[in-house]
XYZ file of N, CA and C in Angstrom:
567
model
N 127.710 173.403 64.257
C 128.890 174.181 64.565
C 129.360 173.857 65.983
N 130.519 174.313 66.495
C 130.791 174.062 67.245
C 130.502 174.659 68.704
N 130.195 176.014 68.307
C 129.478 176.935 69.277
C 128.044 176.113 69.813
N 127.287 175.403 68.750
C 126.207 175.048 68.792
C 126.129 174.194 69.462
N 127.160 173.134 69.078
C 127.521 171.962 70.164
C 127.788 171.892 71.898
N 128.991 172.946 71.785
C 129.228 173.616 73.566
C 127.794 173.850 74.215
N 126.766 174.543 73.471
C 125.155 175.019 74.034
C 124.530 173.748 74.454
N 124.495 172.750 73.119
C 123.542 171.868 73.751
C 124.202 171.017 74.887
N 125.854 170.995 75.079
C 126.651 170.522 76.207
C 126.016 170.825 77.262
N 125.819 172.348 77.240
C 125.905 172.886 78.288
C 124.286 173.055 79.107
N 123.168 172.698 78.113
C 121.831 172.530 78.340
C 121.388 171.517 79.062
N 122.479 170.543 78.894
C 122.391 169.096 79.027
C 122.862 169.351 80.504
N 124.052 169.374 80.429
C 124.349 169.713 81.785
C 123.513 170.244 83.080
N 122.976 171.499 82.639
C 121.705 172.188 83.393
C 121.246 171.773 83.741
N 120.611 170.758 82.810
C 119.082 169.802 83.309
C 119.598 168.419 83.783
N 120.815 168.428 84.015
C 121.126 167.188 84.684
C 120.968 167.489 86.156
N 122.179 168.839 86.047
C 122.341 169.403 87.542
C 121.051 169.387 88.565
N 120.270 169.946 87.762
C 118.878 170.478 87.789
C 118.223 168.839 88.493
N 118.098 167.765 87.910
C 117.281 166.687 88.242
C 118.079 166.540 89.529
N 119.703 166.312 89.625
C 120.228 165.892 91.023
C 119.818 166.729 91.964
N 119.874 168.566 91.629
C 119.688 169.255 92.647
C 118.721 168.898 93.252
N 117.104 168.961 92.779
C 115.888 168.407 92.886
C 115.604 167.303 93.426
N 116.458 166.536 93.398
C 116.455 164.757 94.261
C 117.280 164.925 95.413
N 118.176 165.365 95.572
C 118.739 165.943 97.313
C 117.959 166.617 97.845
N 117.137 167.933 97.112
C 116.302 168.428 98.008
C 115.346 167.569 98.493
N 114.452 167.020 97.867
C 113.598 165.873 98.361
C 113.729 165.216 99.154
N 115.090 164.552 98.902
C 115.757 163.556 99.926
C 115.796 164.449 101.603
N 116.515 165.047 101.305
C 116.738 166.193 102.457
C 115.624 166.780 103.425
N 114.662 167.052 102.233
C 113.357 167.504 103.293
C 112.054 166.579 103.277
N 112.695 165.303 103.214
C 111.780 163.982 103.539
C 112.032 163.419 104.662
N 113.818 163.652 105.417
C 114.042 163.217 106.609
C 113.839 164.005 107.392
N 113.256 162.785 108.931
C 112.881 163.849 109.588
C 114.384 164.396 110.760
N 115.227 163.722 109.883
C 116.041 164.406 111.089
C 116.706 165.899 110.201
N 116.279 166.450 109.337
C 115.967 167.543 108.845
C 115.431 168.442 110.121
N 114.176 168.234 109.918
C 113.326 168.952 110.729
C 113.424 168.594 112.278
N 114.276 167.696 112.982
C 114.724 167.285 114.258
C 116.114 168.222 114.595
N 116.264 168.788 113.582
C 117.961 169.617 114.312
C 117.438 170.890 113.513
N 116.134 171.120 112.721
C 115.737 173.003 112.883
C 114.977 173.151 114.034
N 114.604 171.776 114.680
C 113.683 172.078 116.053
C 114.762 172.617 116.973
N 115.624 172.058 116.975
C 116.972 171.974 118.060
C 117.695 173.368 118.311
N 118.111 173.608 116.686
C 118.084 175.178 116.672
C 117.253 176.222 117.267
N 115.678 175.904 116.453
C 115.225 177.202 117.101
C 115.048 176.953 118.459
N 114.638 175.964 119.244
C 114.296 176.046 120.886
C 115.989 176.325 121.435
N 117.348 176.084 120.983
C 118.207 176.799 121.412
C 118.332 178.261 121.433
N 117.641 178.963 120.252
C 117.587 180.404 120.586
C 116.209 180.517 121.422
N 115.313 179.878 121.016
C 114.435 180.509 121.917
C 114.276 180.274 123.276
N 115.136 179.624 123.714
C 115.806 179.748 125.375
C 116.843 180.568 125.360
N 117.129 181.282 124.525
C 118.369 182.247 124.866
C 117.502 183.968 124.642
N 116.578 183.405 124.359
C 115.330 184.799 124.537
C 114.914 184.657 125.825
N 114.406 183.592 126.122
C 113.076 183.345 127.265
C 113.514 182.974 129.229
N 114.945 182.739 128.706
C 115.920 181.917 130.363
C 116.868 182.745 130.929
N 116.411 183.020 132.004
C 117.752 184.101 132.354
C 119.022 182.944 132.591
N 120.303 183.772 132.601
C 121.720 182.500 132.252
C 121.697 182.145 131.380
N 120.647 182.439 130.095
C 120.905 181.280 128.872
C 121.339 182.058 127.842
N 121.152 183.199 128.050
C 121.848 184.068 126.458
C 123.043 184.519 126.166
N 123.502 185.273 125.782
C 124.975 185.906 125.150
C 124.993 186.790 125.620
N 124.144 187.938 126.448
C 124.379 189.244 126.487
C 125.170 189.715 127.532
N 125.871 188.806 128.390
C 127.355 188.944 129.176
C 126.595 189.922 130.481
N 125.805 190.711 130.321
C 125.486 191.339 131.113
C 123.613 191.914 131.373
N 123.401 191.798 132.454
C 122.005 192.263 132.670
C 122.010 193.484 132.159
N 123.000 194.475 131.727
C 122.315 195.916 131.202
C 121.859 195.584 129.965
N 122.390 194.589 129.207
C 122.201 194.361 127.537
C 121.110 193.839 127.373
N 120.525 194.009 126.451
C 118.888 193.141 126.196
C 119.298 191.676 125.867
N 118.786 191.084 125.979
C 118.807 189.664 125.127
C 119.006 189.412 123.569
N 118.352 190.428 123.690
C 118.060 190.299 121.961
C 119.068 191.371 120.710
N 119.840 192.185 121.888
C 120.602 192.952 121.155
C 121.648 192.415 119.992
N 121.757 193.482 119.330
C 122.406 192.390 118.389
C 123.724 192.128 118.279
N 124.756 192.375 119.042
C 125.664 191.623 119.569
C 125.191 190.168 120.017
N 124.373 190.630 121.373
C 124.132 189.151 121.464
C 123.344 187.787 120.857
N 122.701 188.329 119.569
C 122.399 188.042 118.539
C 123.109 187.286 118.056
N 123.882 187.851 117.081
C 125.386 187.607 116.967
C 126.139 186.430 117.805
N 126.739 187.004 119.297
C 127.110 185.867 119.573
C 126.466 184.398 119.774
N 125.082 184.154 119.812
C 124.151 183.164 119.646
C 124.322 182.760 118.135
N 124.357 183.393 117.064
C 124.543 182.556 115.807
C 125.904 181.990 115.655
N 127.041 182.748 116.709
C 128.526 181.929 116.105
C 128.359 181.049 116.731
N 128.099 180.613 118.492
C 128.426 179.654 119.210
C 127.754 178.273 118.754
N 126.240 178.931 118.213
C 125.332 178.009 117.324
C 125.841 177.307 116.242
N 126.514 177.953 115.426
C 127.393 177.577 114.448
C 128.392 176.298 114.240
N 129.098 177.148 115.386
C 130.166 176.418 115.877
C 129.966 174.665 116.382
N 128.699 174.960 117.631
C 128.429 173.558 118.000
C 127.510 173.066 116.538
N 127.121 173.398 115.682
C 126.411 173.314 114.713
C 127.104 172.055 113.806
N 128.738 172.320 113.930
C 129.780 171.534 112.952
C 129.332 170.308 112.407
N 128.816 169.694 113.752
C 128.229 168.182 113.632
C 127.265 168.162 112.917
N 126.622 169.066 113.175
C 124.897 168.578 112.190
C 125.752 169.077 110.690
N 126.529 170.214 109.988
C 127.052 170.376 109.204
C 127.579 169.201 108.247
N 128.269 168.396 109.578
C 128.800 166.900 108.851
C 128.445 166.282 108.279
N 126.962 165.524 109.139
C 125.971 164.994 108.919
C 125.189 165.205 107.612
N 124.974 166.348 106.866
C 124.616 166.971 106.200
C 125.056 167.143 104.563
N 126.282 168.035 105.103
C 127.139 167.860 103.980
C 128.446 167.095 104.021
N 128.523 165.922 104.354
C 129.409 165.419 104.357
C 129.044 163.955 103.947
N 127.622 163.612 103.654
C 127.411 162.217 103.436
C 126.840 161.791 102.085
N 126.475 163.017 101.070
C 125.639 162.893 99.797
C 126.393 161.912 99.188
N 127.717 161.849 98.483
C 128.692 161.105 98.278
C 128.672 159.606 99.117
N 128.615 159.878 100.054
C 128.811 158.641 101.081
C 127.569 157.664 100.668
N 126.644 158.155 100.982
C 125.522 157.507 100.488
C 125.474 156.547 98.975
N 125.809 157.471 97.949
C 126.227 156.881 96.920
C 126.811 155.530 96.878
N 127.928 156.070 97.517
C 129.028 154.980 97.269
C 128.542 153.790 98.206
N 127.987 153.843 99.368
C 127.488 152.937 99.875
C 126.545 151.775 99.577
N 125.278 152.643 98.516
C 125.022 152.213 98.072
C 125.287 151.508 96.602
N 126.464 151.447 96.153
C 126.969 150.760 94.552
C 126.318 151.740 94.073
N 126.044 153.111 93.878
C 125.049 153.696 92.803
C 126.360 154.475 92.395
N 127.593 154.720 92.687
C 128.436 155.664 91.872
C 128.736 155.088 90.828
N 129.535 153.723 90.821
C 129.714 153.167 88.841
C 128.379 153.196 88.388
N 127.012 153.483 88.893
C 125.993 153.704 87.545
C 125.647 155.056 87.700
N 125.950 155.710 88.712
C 125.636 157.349 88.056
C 126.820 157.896 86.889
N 128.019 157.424 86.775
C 129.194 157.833 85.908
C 129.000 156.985 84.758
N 128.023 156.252 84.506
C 127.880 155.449 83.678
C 126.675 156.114 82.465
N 125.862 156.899 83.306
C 125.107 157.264 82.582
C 125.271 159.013 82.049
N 124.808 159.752 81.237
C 125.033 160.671 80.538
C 125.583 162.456 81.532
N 125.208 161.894 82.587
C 125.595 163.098 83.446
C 127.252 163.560 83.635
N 127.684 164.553 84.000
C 129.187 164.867 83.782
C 129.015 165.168 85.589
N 130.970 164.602 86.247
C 131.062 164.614 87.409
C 130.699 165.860 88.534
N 130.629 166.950 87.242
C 130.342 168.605 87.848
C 129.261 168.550 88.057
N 128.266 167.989 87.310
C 126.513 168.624 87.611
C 126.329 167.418 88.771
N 126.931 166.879 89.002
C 126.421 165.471 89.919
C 126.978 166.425 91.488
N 128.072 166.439 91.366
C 128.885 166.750 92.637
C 128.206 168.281 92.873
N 128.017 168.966 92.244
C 127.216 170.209 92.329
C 125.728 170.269 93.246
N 125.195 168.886 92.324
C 123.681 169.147 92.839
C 123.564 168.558 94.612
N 124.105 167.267 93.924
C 124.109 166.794 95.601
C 125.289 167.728 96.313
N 126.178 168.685 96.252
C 126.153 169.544 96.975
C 125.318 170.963 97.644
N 124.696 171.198 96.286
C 124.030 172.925 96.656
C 122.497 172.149 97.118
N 122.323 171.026 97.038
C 121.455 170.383 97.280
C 121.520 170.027 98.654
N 122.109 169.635 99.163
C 122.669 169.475 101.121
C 122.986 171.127 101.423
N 123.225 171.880 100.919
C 123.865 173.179 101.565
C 122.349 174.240 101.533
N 121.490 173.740 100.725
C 120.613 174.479 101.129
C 119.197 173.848 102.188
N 119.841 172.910 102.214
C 118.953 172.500 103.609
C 119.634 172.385 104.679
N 120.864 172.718 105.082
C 121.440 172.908 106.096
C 121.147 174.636 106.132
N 121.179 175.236 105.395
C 120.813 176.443 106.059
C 119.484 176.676 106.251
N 118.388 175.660 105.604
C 117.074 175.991 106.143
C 117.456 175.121 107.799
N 118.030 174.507 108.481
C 118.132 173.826 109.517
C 119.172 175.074 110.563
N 119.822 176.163 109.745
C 120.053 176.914 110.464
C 119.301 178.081 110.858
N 118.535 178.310 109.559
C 117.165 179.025 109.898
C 116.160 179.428 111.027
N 116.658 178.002 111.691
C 115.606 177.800 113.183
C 116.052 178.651 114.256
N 117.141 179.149 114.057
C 117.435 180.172 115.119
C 117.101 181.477 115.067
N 116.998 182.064 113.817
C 115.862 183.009 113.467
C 114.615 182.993 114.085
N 113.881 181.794 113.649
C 112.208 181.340 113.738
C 112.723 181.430 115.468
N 113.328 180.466 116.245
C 113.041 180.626 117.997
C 113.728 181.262 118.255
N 114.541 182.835 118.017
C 114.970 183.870 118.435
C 113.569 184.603 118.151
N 112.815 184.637 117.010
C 111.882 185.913 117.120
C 110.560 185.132 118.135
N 110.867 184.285 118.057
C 109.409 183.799 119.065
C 109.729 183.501 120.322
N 110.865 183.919 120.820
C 111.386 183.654 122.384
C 110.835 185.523 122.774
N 111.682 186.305 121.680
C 111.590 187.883 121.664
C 110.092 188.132 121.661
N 108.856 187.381 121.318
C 107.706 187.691 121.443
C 106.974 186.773 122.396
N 107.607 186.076 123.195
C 107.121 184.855 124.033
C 106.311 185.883 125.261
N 104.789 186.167 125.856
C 104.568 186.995 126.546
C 104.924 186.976 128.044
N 105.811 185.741 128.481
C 106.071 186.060 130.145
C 107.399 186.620 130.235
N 108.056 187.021 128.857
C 109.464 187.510 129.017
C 109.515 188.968 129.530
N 110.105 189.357 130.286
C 109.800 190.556 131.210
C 109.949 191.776 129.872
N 109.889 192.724 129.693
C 109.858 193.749 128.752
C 111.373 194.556 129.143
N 111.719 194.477 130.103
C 112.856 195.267 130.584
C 114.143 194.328 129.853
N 114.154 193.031 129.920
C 115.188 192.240 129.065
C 115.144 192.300 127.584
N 114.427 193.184 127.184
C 114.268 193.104 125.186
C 114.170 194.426 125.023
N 115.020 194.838 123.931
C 115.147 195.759 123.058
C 114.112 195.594 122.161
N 114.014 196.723 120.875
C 113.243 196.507 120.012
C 113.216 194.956 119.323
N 112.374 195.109 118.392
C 112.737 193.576 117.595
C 113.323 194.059 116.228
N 114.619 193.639 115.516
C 115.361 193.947 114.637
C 115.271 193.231 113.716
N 114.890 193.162 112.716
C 114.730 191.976 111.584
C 116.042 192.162 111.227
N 117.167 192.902 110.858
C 118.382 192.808 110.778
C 119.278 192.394 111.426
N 119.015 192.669 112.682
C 119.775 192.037 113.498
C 119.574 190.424 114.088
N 118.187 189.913 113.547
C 117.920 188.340 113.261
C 118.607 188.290 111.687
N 118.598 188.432 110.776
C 119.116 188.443 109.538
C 120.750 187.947 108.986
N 121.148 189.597 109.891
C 122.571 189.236 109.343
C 123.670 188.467 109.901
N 123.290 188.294 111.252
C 124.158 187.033 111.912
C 123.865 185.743 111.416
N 122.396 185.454 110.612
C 122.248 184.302 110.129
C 123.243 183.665 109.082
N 123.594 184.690 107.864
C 124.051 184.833 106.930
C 125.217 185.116 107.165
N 125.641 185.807 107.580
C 126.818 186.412 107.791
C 128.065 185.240 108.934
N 127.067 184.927 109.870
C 127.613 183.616 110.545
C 127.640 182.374 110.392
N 126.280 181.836 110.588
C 125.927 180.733 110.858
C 125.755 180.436 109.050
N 125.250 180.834 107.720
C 125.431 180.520 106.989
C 127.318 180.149 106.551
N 127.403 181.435 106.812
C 128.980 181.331 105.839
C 129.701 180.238 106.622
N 130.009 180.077 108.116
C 130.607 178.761 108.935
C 129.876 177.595 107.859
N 128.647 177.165 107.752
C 127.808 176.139 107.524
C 128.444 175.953 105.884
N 128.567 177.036 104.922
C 129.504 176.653 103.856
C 130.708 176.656 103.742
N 131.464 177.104 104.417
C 133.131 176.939 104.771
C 133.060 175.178 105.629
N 132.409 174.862 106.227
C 132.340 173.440 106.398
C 132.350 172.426 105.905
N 130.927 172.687 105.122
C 130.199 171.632 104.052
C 131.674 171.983 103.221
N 132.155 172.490 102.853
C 132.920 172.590 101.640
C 134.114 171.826 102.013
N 134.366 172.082 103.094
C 135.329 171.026 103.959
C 134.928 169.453 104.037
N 133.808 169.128 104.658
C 133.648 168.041 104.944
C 133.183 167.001 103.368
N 132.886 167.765 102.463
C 132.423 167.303 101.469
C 133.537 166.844 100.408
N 134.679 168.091 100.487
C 135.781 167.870 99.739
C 136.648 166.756 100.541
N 136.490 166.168 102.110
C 137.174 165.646 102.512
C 136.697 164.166 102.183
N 135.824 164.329 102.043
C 134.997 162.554 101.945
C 135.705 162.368 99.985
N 135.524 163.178 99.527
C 135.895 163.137 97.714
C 137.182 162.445 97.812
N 138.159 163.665 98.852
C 139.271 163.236 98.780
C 140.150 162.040 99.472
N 139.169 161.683 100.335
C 140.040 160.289 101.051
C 138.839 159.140 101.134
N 138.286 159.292 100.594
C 137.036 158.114 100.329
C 137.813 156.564 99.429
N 137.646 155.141 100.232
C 138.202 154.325 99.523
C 137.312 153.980 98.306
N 138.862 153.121 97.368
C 138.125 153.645 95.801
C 137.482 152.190 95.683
């Protein structure tokens, strides 16, 4: 039937998506410049815990760690972040094509959605484990023991949390989605 048919379409699909997603991740967390720009991250927050002049909190009454200045440490992070974003999600495609492997990935049984999907959600979730690091060296700057006690507020797992997500994730996919759709769209054929 035809219902029956759309299913196994759509099974197929899954487990296609599924193998690409699975091979970007690999790819992704085999380089080490992966793990060379979550280092970068977290020792940027965790000098914005541990350095006086180095944080967001505009003022000596504010803690370091408050979560404003929290906050403003995940946008500015973000922001200079663009580049590693690029880098990231902006080359899965590139790679491909560089290498002659796009006329044989369209050649073989996979459809252009589960391909462009995987090697996307596949780069987008290792760019946010690479944004992650500002979490990891924000809470270990906030527990670093020569940091005076008078510059730190409590420690907020929310207030490490939701600037992650809320900032530095959502910038990092409003990007990738940019830089990824831009390479699709002006890439020579």
């Amino acid at each position: 039937s035809y219902a029956g048919e759309m299913l196994r379409c759509a099974q197929h699909d899954t487990r296609m998506f599924l193998h690409i997603f699975r091979f970007e991740l690999r790819y992704r967390f085999t380089q080490p410049s992966t793990y060379l720009f979550f280092g970068v991250f977290a020792l940027f927050a965790f000098l914005s815990q541990t350095v006086d002049d180095f944080g967001f909190s505009g003022s000596p009454k504010v803690h370091v760690n408050a979560p404003d200045a929290l906050a403003q440490l995940y946008f500015i992070a973000s922001i200079l972040g663009m580049f590693v974003t690029a880098a990231v999600l902006g080359t899965p495609i590139y790679r491909d094509d560089k290498d002659g492997m796009t006329g044989l990935v369209y050649t073989t049984p996979i459809t252009k959605n589960a391909y462009l999907a995987g090697r996307f959600l596949g780069s987008l979730l290792a760019i946010w484990f690479i944004y992650s690091g500002l979490s990891l060296g924000a809470l270990l700057g906030m527990l670093a023991p020569w940091v005076e006690a008078s510059k730190l507020g409590p420690v907020m797992p929310l207030a490490l949390l939701g600037p992650l997500v809320g900032a530095a994730w959502v910038n990092a996919l409003f990007a990738g989605c940019v830089f990824f759709a831009a390479y699709l769209l002006f890439r020579s054929p």
